[in-house]
CSV table of C-alpha atoms in Angstrom, one decimal:
chain,number,residue,atom,x,y,z
A,1,MET,CA,258.8,79.5,122.2
A,2,GLY,CA,256.6,81.8,120.2
A,3,ALA,CA,253.4,84.0,120.5
A,4,VAL,CA,249.7,83.9,120.6
A,5,MET,CA,247.3,86.8,119.8
A,6,LEU,CA,243.9,87.6,121.3
A,7,GLN,CA,241.5,89.4,119.0
A,8,GLY,CA,237.9,90.3,119.7
A,9,THR,CA,234.5,90.2,118.1
A,10,GLY,CA,234.3,93.9,119.0
A,11,SER,CA,235.6,96.6,121.3
A,12,ASP,CA,235.3,96.2,125.1
A,13,VAL,CA,235.0,92.4,125.0
A,14,GLY,CA,237.7,92.1,127.7
A,15,LYS,CA,240.8,91.5,125.6
A,16,SER,CA,243.1,93.7,127.7
A,17,VAL,CA,242.1,92.0,130.9
A,18,LEU,CA,242.4,88.5,129.4
A,19,VAL,CA,245.9,89.3,128.0
A,20,ALA,CA,246.9,90.6,131.5
A,21,GLY,CA,245.5,87.5,133.2
A,22,LEU,CA,247.1,85.1,130.7
A,23,CYS,CA,250.5,87.0,131.1
A,24,ARG,CA,250.3,86.5,134.8
A,25,ALA,CA,249.2,82.8,134.5
A,26,LEU,CA,252.1,82.1,132.2
A,27,ALA,CA,254.6,84.0,134.4
A,28,ASN,CA,253.3,81.9,137.4
A,29,ARG,CA,254.1,78.8,135.4
A,30,GLY,CA,257.7,80.0,135.3
A,31,LEU,CA,257.7,81.3,131.7
A,32,THR,CA,259.2,84.6,130.7
A,33,VAL,CA,256.5,86.6,129.1
A,34,ARG,CA,256.0,89.9,127.3
A,35,PRO,CA,252.8,91.7,126.3
A,36,PHE,CA,252.4,93.4,122.9
A,37,LYS,CA,249.8,95.5,121.3
A,38,PRO,CA,250.8,96.7,117.8
A,39,GLN,CA,248.4,99.7,117.8
A,40,ASN,CA,246.4,101.2,120.7
A,41,MET,CA,244.1,104.1,120.8
A,42,SER,CA,243.8,105.6,124.3
A,43,ASN,CA,244.4,108.8,126.2
A,44,ASN,CA,245.3,106.8,129.3
A,45,ALA,CA,249.0,106.2,129.0
A,46,ALA,CA,252.0,105.4,131.2
A,47,VAL,CA,255.7,106.4,131.1
A,48,THR,CA,258.1,103.6,130.4
A,49,VAL,CA,261.5,102.7,131.7
A,50,ASP,CA,263.1,103.9,128.4
A,51,GLY,CA,261.5,107.3,128.7
A,52,GLY,CA,258.6,107.0,126.3
A,53,GLU,CA,254.8,106.4,126.6
A,54,ILE,CA,252.6,103.5,125.9
A,55,GLY,CA,248.9,102.6,126.5
A,56,ARG,CA,248.0,102.1,130.2
A,57,ALA,CA,246.7,98.6,129.5
A,58,GLN,CA,250.2,97.5,128.2
A,59,ALA,CA,251.8,98.9,131.4
A,60,LEU,CA,249.4,96.8,133.4
A,61,GLN,CA,250.2,93.8,131.3
A,62,ALA,CA,253.9,94.4,131.8
A,63,MET,CA,253.2,94.3,135.6
A,64,ALA,CA,251.4,91.0,135.0
A,65,CYS,CA,254.6,89.7,133.4
A,66,ARG,CA,256.6,91.1,136.4
A,67,VAL,CA,258.7,93.3,134.1
A,68,GLU,CA,259.1,97.0,133.6
A,69,PRO,CA,257.0,98.6,130.8
A,70,HIS,CA,258.9,99.3,127.6
A,71,THR,CA,257.9,101.2,124.4
A,72,ASP,CA,258.3,98.1,122.4
A,73,MET,CA,255.2,96.7,124.1
A,74,ASN,CA,253.0,99.2,122.3
A,75,PRO,CA,254.9,100.7,119.4
A,76,VAL,CA,252.0,102.7,117.9
A,77,LEU,CA,249.7,104.7,120.2
A,78,LEU,CA,247.0,107.0,118.9
A,79,LYS,CA,245.8,109.7,121.4
A,80,PRO,CA,242.6,111.3,120.3
A,81,GLN,CA,242.8,115.1,120.4
A,82,ALA,CA,239.5,115.9,118.6
A,83,ASP,CA,236.7,114.1,116.9
A,84,ARG,CA,238.7,113.7,113.7
A,85,THR,CA,242.4,113.8,114.7
A,86,SER,CA,244.7,111.9,117.0
A,87,GLN,CA,248.2,112.5,118.1
A,88,LEU,CA,250.6,109.8,116.8
A,89,VAL,CA,253.1,108.3,119.2
A,90,VAL,CA,255.6,105.9,117.7
A,91,HIS,CA,258.1,104.0,119.9
A,92,GLY,CA,257.1,106.2,122.8
A,93,LYS,CA,257.6,109.6,121.1
A,94,VAL,CA,255.2,112.0,119.5
A,95,ARG,CA,255.6,111.9,115.7
A,96,GLY,CA,252.7,114.1,114.6
A,97,THR,CA,249.0,114.0,113.9
A,98,LEU,CA,246.8,111.6,112.0
A,99,GLY,CA,243.5,112.8,110.7
A,100,ALA,CA,240.5,111.2,109.0
A,101,GLY,CA,242.1,111.9,105.6
A,102,ASN,CA,245.5,110.3,106.2
A,103,PHE,CA,244.8,107.8,108.9
A,104,ARG,CA,244.9,104.6,106.8
A,105,GLU,CA,247.9,105.6,104.8
A,106,GLY,CA,249.8,106.8,107.8
A,107,ARG,CA,248.9,103.7,109.8
A,108,GLY,CA,249.9,101.1,107.2
A,109,ALA,CA,253.3,102.7,106.8
A,110,LEU,CA,254.1,101.9,110.4
A,111,LEU,CA,254.1,98.1,110.0
A,112,THR,CA,257.9,98.0,109.6
A,113,GLU,CA,258.4,99.7,113.0
A,114,VAL,CA,255.7,97.5,114.6
A,115,MET,CA,257.5,94.4,113.4
A,116,GLU,CA,260.9,95.7,114.7
A,117,SER,CA,259.4,96.0,118.2
A,118,TYR,CA,257.8,92.5,118.0
A,119,ARG,CA,261.0,90.9,116.9
A,120,ARG,CA,262.9,92.5,119.9
A,121,LEU,CA,260.3,91.3,122.4
A,122,ARG,CA,260.2,87.8,120.9
A,123,ALA,CA,264.0,87.5,121.3
A,124,GLN,CA,263.6,88.4,125.0
A,125,CYS,CA,261.2,85.8,126.2
A,126,ASP,CA,259.4,82.4,126.0
A,127,VAL,CA,256.0,83.8,125.0
A,128,VAL,CA,254.7,87.1,123.6
A,129,VAL,CA,251.0,87.6,124.3
A,130,VAL,CA,249.6,89.9,121.7
A,131,GLU,CA,246.4,92.0,122.0
A,132,GLY,CA,244.4,93.1,119.0
A,133,ALA,CA,242.4,96.3,118.7
A,134,GLY,CA,238.7,96.6,117.9
A,135,SER,CA,237.7,93.6,115.7
A,136,PRO,CA,239.0,91.8,112.6
A,137,ALA,CA,235.3,91.8,111.5
A,138,GLU,CA,235.6,95.5,110.8
A,139,ILE,CA,236.6,94.6,107.2
A,140,ASN,CA,236.2,98.2,106.1
A,141,LEU,CA,239.5,98.9,108.0
A,142,ARG,CA,241.4,95.8,106.7
A,143,ALA,CA,243.5,97.7,104.1
A,144,GLY,CA,246.6,98.9,105.8
A,145,ASP,CA,245.7,97.2,109.1
A,146,ILE,CA,248.5,96.8,111.6
A,147,ALA,CA,246.3,96.1,114.7
A,148,ASN,CA,244.7,92.7,113.9
A,149,MET,CA,245.0,90.5,110.9
A,150,GLY,CA,247.5,92.7,109.2
A,151,PHE,CA,249.9,92.1,112.0
A,152,ALA,CA,248.9,88.5,112.6
A,153,ARG,CA,249.7,87.5,109.1
A,154,ALA,CA,252.9,89.5,108.9
A,155,ALA,CA,254.1,88.0,112.2
A,156,GLN,CA,252.7,84.5,111.6
A,157,VAL,CA,251.0,84.6,115.0
A,158,PRO,CA,248.0,82.3,115.7
A,159,VAL,CA,244.9,84.0,116.8
A,160,VAL,CA,242.2,83.2,119.5
A,161,LEU,CA,239.0,85.2,119.1
A,162,VAL,CA,237.3,86.6,122.2
A,163,GLY,CA,233.5,86.9,122.4
A,164,ASP,CA,231.6,88.8,125.0
A,165,ILE,CA,228.5,86.9,126.1
A,166,ASP,CA,227.4,89.5,128.5
A,167,ARG,CA,226.4,91.9,125.7
A,168,GLY,CA,224.3,89.2,123.9
A,169,GLY,CA,224.6,87.7,120.5
A,170,VAL,CA,227.9,85.9,121.1
A,171,ILE,CA,227.1,83.0,118.8
A,172,ALA,CA,226.4,85.4,115.9
A,173,ALA,CA,229.5,87.5,116.8
A,174,VAL,CA,231.9,84.6,116.6
A,175,VAL,CA,230.4,82.8,113.7
A,176,GLY,CA,229.7,86.0,111.9
A,177,THR,CA,233.4,87.0,112.2
A,178,ARG,CA,234.2,83.8,110.3
A,179,ALA,CA,231.7,84.6,107.7
A,180,VAL,CA,232.8,88.2,106.8
A,181,ILE,CA,236.6,88.1,107.0
A,182,ASP,CA,239.0,87.0,104.3
A,183,PRO,CA,239.6,83.2,104.2
A,184,ALA,CA,243.3,83.8,104.6
A,185,ASP,CA,242.6,85.9,107.7
A,186,ALA,CA,240.2,83.2,109.0
A,187,ALA,CA,242.9,80.6,108.7
A,188,MET,CA,244.9,82.5,111.3
A,189,ILE,CA,242.2,82.1,113.9
A,190,ARG,CA,242.7,78.8,115.7
A,191,GLY,CA,239.9,79.0,118.3
A,192,PHE,CA,237.8,81.2,120.5
A,193,VAL,CA,237.2,82.1,124.2
A,194,ILE,CA,233.8,83.1,125.6
A,195,ASN,CA,234.2,85.9,128.1
A,196,LYS,CA,232.1,87.6,130.8
A,197,PHE,CA,229.8,84.6,131.5
A,198,ARG,CA,227.4,85.1,134.5
A,199,GLY,CA,225.9,82.0,136.1
A,200,ASP,CA,226.5,78.3,135.5
A,201,PRO,CA,228.7,77.7,132.4
A,202,ALA,CA,226.9,74.3,131.9
A,203,LEU,CA,223.9,76.3,130.7
A,204,PHE,CA,225.9,77.4,127.6
A,205,GLU,CA,227.3,73.9,126.6
A,206,ASP,CA,225.0,73.6,123.7
A,207,GLY,CA,225.8,77.1,122.4
A,208,TYR,CA,229.5,76.5,122.9
A,209,ARG,CA,229.3,73.3,120.7
A,210,GLN,CA,227.2,75.1,118.1
A,211,ILE,CA,229.9,77.8,117.8
A,212,GLU,CA,232.5,75.1,117.3
A,213,ASP,CA,230.4,73.3,114.6
A,214,LEU,CA,229.4,76.5,112.7
A,215,SER,CA,232.8,78.2,112.8
A,216,GLY,CA,235.1,75.2,112.5
A,217,TRP,CA,237.2,76.6,115.4
A,218,ARG,CA,237.8,74.9,118.7
A,219,GLY,CA,236.8,76.5,122.0
A,220,PHE,CA,239.5,77.2,124.6
A,221,GLY,CA,237.1,77.9,127.4
A,222,VAL,CA,234.3,80.0,129.0
A,223,VAL,CA,235.6,82.7,131.3
A,224,PRO,CA,233.2,83.8,134.1
A,225,TRP,CA,232.6,87.4,135.1
A,226,LEU,CA,235.9,88.4,136.7
A,227,ARG,CA,235.0,90.4,139.8
A,228,ALA,CA,238.7,91.3,140.3
A,229,THR,CA,238.6,93.4,137.2
A,230,VAL,CA,237.2,96.4,139.1
A,231,ARG,CA,240.5,96.5,141.1
A,232,LEU,CA,242.6,97.1,137.9
A,233,PRO,CA,243.4,100.5,136.5
A,234,SER,CA,240.8,102.0,134.1
A,235,GLU,CA,241.8,102.0,130.5
A,236,ASP,CA,239.1,104.0,128.6
A,237,ALA,CA,235.9,106.0,128.6
A,238,VAL,CA,233.7,102.9,128.6
A,239,ILE,CA,234.8,102.3,132.2
A,240,LEU,CA,234.0,105.8,133.2
A,241,GLU,CA,230.3,105.1,132.6
A,242,LYS,CA,230.4,102.1,134.9
A,243,ARG,CA,231.9,103.9,137.8
A,244,ALA,CA,229.2,106.5,138.6
A,245,ASP,CA,227.6,104.5,141.5
A,246,ARG,CA,226.6,106.5,144.5
A,247,GLY,CA,227.2,105.4,148.1
A,248,GLU,CA,225.8,106.3,151.4
A,249,GLY,CA,227.5,108.0,154.3
A,250,ARG,CA,230.8,108.7,152.5
A,251,VAL,CA,232.7,111.8,151.6
A,252,VAL,CA,232.2,112.7,147.9
A,253,VAL,CA,235.2,113.3,145.6
A,254,ALA,CA,233.9,114.5,142.2
A,255,CYS,CA,235.6,114.6,138.9
A,256,PRO,CA,234.0,116.1,135.8
A,257,ILE,CA,234.3,113.9,132.6
A,258,LEU,CA,235.7,116.3,130.1
A,259,PRO,CA,235.6,115.3,126.3
A,260,ARG,CA,239.4,114.7,126.2
A,261,ILE,CA,239.9,113.5,129.7
A,262,SER,CA,243.1,111.4,130.0
A,263,ASN,CA,244.9,109.4,132.6
A,264,PHE,CA,241.8,109.3,134.8
A,265,ASP,CA,243.2,106.0,136.2
A,266,ASP,CA,245.0,108.5,138.5
A,267,LEU,CA,241.8,108.4,140.6
A,268,ASP,CA,241.5,104.6,140.8
A,269,PRO,CA,243.3,104.3,144.2
A,270,LEU,CA,240.4,106.2,145.7
A,271,LYS,CA,238.4,103.0,145.2
A,272,LEU,CA,240.4,101.5,148.1
A,273,GLU,CA,239.1,104.1,150.5
A,274,PRO,CA,236.0,103.1,152.3
A,275,GLY,CA,235.3,106.6,153.4
A,276,ILE,CA,235.3,108.0,149.9
A,277,GLU,CA,232.7,108.0,147.2
A,278,LEU,CA,234.2,108.8,143.8
A,279,VAL,CA,231.7,110.4,141.5
A,280,MET,CA,232.6,110.8,137.8
A,281,VAL,CA,230.3,113.6,136.7
A,282,PRO,CA,229.0,113.1,133.1
A,283,PRO,CA,228.2,116.0,130.8
A,284,GLY,CA,224.8,117.6,131.5
A,285,GLN,CA,225.0,117.0,135.3
A,286,PRO,CA,226.2,119.5,137.9
A,287,ILE,CA,229.2,118.9,140.1
A,288,PRO,CA,227.6,117.6,143.4
A,289,ALA,CA,227.3,120.5,145.8
A,290,GLU,CA,228.2,118.1,148.7
A,291,ALA,CA,231.6,117.3,147.2
A,292,ALA,CA,234.5,117.9,149.6
A,293,LEU,CA,237.1,117.6,146.9
A,294,VAL,CA,236.8,118.3,143.2
A,295,VAL,CA,239.5,116.7,141.0
A,296,ILE,CA,240.2,118.0,137.5
A,297,ALA,CA,242.0,115.2,135.7
A,298,GLY,CA,244.4,115.3,132.9
A,299,SER,CA,243.5,116.3,129.3
A,300,LYS,CA,244.7,115.5,125.9
A,301,ALA,CA,243.5,118.9,124.7
A,302,THR,CA,243.6,121.4,127.6
A,303,VAL,CA,242.4,124.5,125.8
A,304,ALA,CA,239.4,122.6,124.3
A,305,ASP,CA,238.6,120.9,127.5
A,306,MET,CA,238.7,124.2,129.4
A,307,ALA,CA,236.2,125.6,126.9
A,308,ALA,CA,234.0,122.5,127.4
A,309,LEU,CA,234.2,122.8,131.2
A,310,ARG,CA,233.0,126.4,130.9
A,311,ALA,CA,230.2,125.4,128.4
A,312,GLU,CA,228.9,122.8,130.9
A,313,GLY,CA,228.8,125.4,133.6
A,314,TRP,CA,231.2,123.4,135.7
A,315,ASP,CA,233.4,126.5,136.2
A,316,VAL,CA,230.5,128.1,138.1
A,317,ASP,CA,230.2,124.9,140.2
A,318,ILE,CA,233.9,124.8,141.0
A,319,LEU,CA,234.1,128.4,141.9
A,320,ALA,CA,231.1,128.1,144.2
A,321,HIS,CA,232.6,124.9,145.7
A,322,ARG,CA,235.8,126.9,146.4
A,323,ARG,CA,233.8,129.8,148.0
A,324,ARG,CA,232.2,127.2,150.3
A,325,GLY,CA,235.7,126.2,151.4
A,326,GLY,CA,236.0,123.1,149.3
A,327,ALA,CA,239.3,121.7,148.1
A,328,VAL,CA,240.3,121.4,144.5
A,329,LEU,CA,243.1,119.2,143.0
A,330,GLY,CA,244.3,119.7,139.4
A,331,LEU,CA,246.3,116.9,137.7
A,332,CYS,CA,248.4,117.8,134.7
A,333,GLY,CA,246.0,119.4,132.3
A,334,GLY,CA,243.7,120.0,135.2
A,335,TYR,CA,246.6,121.8,136.9
A,336,GLN,CA,246.9,124.1,133.9
A,337,MET,CA,243.2,124.9,134.1
A,338,LEU,CA,243.5,126.1,137.7
A,339,GLY,CA,245.6,129.0,136.5
A,340,ARG,CA,244.6,132.3,134.9
A,341,ARG,CA,245.4,131.6,131.3
A,342,ILE,CA,246.5,128.8,128.9
A,343,ASP,CA,248.3,129.8,125.7
A,344,ASP,CA,248.8,127.4,122.7
A,345,PRO,CA,250.4,129.8,120.2
A,346,ASP,CA,251.7,127.0,117.9
A,347,GLY,CA,248.6,124.9,117.9
A,348,ILE,CA,250.2,121.9,119.6
A,349,GLU,CA,246.8,120.6,120.9
A,350,GLY,CA,244.6,122.0,118.2
A,351,PRO,CA,244.0,125.4,116.5
A,352,PRO,CA,246.4,128.1,117.8
A,353,GLY,CA,244.8,130.2,120.5
A,354,ALA,CA,244.4,130.9,124.2
A,355,ILE,CA,241.8,130.7,126.9
A,356,GLU,CA,241.2,132.0,130.4
A,357,GLY,CA,241.5,129.4,133.1
A,358,LEU,CA,239.6,129.1,136.4
A,359,GLY,CA,241.9,131.7,138.1
A,360,LEU,CA,242.2,129.6,141.3
A,361,LEU,CA,246.0,129.8,141.2
A,362,ASP,CA,248.1,132.8,140.1
A,363,LEU,CA,249.7,130.9,137.2
A,364,GLU,CA,249.9,131.0,133.4
A,365,THR,CA,250.7,128.1,131.1
A,366,ARG,CA,252.3,128.2,127.6
A,367,LEU,CA,252.1,125.1,125.5
A,368,ALA,CA,255.4,124.8,123.8
A,369,GLY,CA,258.6,122.8,123.6
A,370,SER,CA,259.1,119.1,123.8
A,371,LYS,CA,257.0,116.7,125.7
A,372,ALA,CA,258.1,115.9,129.3
A,373,LEU,CA,258.2,112.1,129.8
A,374,ARG,CA,259.9,110.9,132.9
A,375,GLN,CA,259.4,108.8,136.0
A,376,VAL,CA,259.8,110.8,139.2
A,377,VAL,CA,260.3,110.2,142.9
A,378,GLY,CA,259.8,112.8,145.6
A,379,HIS,CA,257.8,114.3,148.5
A,380,ALA,CA,254.5,116.2,148.6
A,381,LEU,CA,252.3,117.1,151.6
A,382,ASP,CA,255.1,115.6,153.8
A,383,ALA,CA,254.6,112.2,152.2
A,384,GLY,CA,256.8,110.3,149.7
A,385,PHE,CA,255.6,109.2,146.3
A,386,THR,CA,256.6,107.8,143.0
A,387,GLY,CA,254.9,108.8,139.7
A,388,TYR,CA,255.5,110.1,136.3
A,389,GLU,CA,255.3,113.3,134.2
A,390,MET,CA,253.7,113.3,130.8
A,391,HIS,CA,252.9,116.9,129.6
A,392,MET,CA,253.5,119.7,127.2
A,393,GLY,CA,254.2,123.2,128.2
A,394,GLU,CA,255.6,125.3,131.0
A,395,THR,CA,253.6,126.8,133.9
A,396,THR,CA,254.9,130.0,135.7
A,397,GLY,CA,253.5,132.5,138.2
A,398,ALA,CA,253.5,133.7,141.8
A,399,ASP,CA,251.9,130.6,143.3
A,400,ARG,CA,254.8,128.5,142.1
A,401,ALA,CA,256.6,129.9,145.1
A,402,ARG,CA,254.5,127.3,147.1
A,403,PRO,CA,255.4,124.1,145.1
A,404,PHE,CA,253.2,121.0,145.5
A,405,ALA,CA,256.1,118.6,145.2
A,406,ARG,CA,259.8,118.4,145.4
A,407,PHE,CA,261.6,115.7,143.5
A,408,ASP,CA,264.6,113.8,144.6
A,409,ASP,CA,266.6,115.3,141.8
A,410,GLY,CA,266.0,118.8,143.3
A,411,ARG,CA,263.3,120.0,140.9
A,412,GLU,CA,260.1,121.5,142.2
A,413,ASP,CA,256.6,120.9,140.7
A,414,GLY,CA,253.1,122.3,140.9
A,415,ALA,CA,251.6,124.9,143.2
A,416,ILE,CA,249.4,125.3,146.3
A,417,SER,CA,247.2,128.3,147.1
A,418,ALA,CA,247.9,130.4,150.2
A,419,ASP,CA,245.2,128.7,152.2
A,420,GLY,CA,246.2,125.2,151.1
A,421,ARG,CA,242.8,124.3,149.6
A,422,VAL,CA,243.8,124.5,145.9
A,423,LEU,CA,246.5,122.1,144.7
A,424,GLY,CA,248.0,121.5,141.3
A,425,THR,CA,250.7,119.2,140.0
A,426,TYR,CA,252.0,117.7,136.7
A,427,VAL,CA,252.7,114.3,138.4
A,428,HIS,CA,250.5,111.3,137.5
A,429,GLY,CA,250.2,108.3,139.8
A,430,LEU,CA,250.4,110.2,143.0
A,431,LEU,CA,247.4,108.6,144.7
A,432,ALA,CA,248.9,105.2,144.4
A,433,SER,CA,251.1,106.2,147.4
A,434,ALA,CA,249.2,105.3,150.5
A,435,ASP,CA,251.0,108.0,152.6
A,436,LEU,CA,250.3,110.7,150.1
A,437,ARG,CA,246.7,109.6,149.6
A,438,ARG,CA,246.3,109.7,153.4
A,439,ALA,CA,247.8,113.2,153.6
A,440,LEU,CA,245.5,114.5,150.8
A,441,LEU,CA,242.3,113.0,152.3
A,442,GLY,CA,243.3,114.4,155.7
A,443,ARG,CA,242.8,117.8,154.2
A,444,ILE,CA,239.1,117.0,153.7
A,445,GLY,CA,238.6,115.3,157.0
A,446,VAL,CA,238.9,111.7,155.9
A,447,GLU,CA,241.3,109.2,157.5
A,448,GLY,CA,242.9,107.2,154.7
A,449,ALA,CA,242.8,103.4,155.0
A,450,GLY,CA,246.5,103.2,154.0
A,451,VAL,CA,246.0,100.3,151.6
A,452,ASP,CA,248.9,99.6,149.2
A,453,TYR,CA,247.4,100.2,145.8
A,454,GLN,CA,250.1,98.4,143.8
A,455,ALA,CA,249.9,95.4,146.0
A,456,ASP,CA,246.1,95.3,145.6
A,457,VAL,CA,246.4,95.4,141.7
A,458,ASP,CA,249.1,92.7,141.9
A,459,ALA,CA,246.8,90.5,143.9
A,460,ALA,CA,243.9,91.1,141.5
A,461,LEU,CA,246.1,89.9,138.6
A,462,ASP,CA,246.8,86.7,140.5
A,463,ASP,CA,243.1,86.3,141.2
A,464,ILE,CA,242.3,86.7,137.4
A,465,ALA,CA,245.2,84.3,136.5
A,466,ALA,CA,243.8,81.7,138.8
A,467,GLU,CA,240.3,82.0,137.2
A,468,LEU,CA,241.8,81.6,133.8
A,469,GLU,CA,243.7,78.5,134.9
A,470,ARG,CA,240.3,77.0,136.1
A,471,HIS,CA,238.3,77.9,133.1
A,472,VAL,CA,240.6,78.1,130.1
A,473,ASP,CA,242.8,75.5,128.5
A,474,VAL,CA,246.0,77.3,129.2
A,475,PRO,CA,248.3,74.3,128.2
A,476,ALA,CA,246.6,74.3,124.8
A,477,LEU,CA,247.3,78.0,124.5
A,478,ILE,CA,250.9,77.4,125.3
A,479,ALA,CA,251.0,74.7,122.7
A,480,LEU,CA,249.4,77.1,120.2
A,481,ALA,CA,252.0,79.7,120.9
A,482,ARG,CA,254.7,77.2,119.9
A,483,GLU,CA,253.1,77.1,116.4
A,484,ALA,CA,253.9,80.8,115.7
A,485,GLY,CA,256.1,81.1,112.6
A,486,GLU,CA,258.8,83.4,111.6
A,487,PRO,CA,257.7,86.9,110.6
A,488,THR,CA,257.3,87.5,106.9
A,489,SER,CA,257.5,91.3,107.0
């Protein structure tokens, strides 16, 4: 049939959620659908069925389509390692590093591979729903662009612009986009959607018509504030800032927000537990003394984040927590930090070097070799789980004699301290298992609710799709997708 692309007036306007909701709405109409994001920048990633990695949002969108995630759905992934450099992942595999000096040149050269993935997806389905990145109004980034109009024009995919009314200035954001972009780019935009509206949409009717008159684009609908969004996996650091609410009478699980924290959506299933208050601890704040469990999440730059943890004084907080009998869980990079030492002799994550860890487990990690990317099934804490590995390096030491997990293929993973209060593993996605979540929480005196996390996310996608069907002209978007032309690149 074709394709349609959602671009935004800025970052965090809700493109990822709208793409996921539209994918589910189209799938519920009986269409075969695939998500696609030419270029993503995120340290939250997922392992695909073909043994690569893609942005976490595209894995969620694949779930919305009721298909397995594949590397073609996000052919270019940039994973920030430092303020000026990002790891470059192409078709699911690490290809090197892009810095401020070679970013545009390196990015533009990837358009051919982006188009290869797009063509493969389009051949598999009725509709490809494409997500842009950032905003086409960032005209300073237009040269070499593969994420927004550079892709749309090469693929001949019609665009719908998403504006966020909750942040204010949405009329200027939509109309201003028309004013600053190249006329040939503007011709690719066929309409707009207003997102995150609170209250009665009738109050915005005049503004809606004014956007249509001033931009020359038609409106496809006004989407209300989607409450079901909080039940979806987190994608980026913007969400972290919105999850620091405190509750009353619940057991605290605390996670420090390190500069290169990654895959922190591992903690999202804890939101289903009424007895748990998840506290994401921002820089400058101590880890709560009342925490029963401290979780150190994954990291894109483990050595640098270990140094940051120490600079914040969080190492003192964690060691004091441990002396009080508190439990500690390290996930992937967090697991490496639990050991005595982390070595990066080849500079895989940054400048070559080494750093002392927390010393809570008798382990050492050497960052070397190829990246482990695999989906896994196994048992841990006497409970079954499914998850995935996504890490560099090898961890060895005496505490590996008490593995955290045993996989069905016979391998062992992670380590547990002699008293069972410090646990570390390379596996992501563990807490999605209700049985394993219950077993872990039992160690801090909390009875898990046993809610099926994947089923809850799936139900949230249906709820969002139903809202889009009520408030967006979905048949018109389907008709627009049919207008997609044949790629020119």
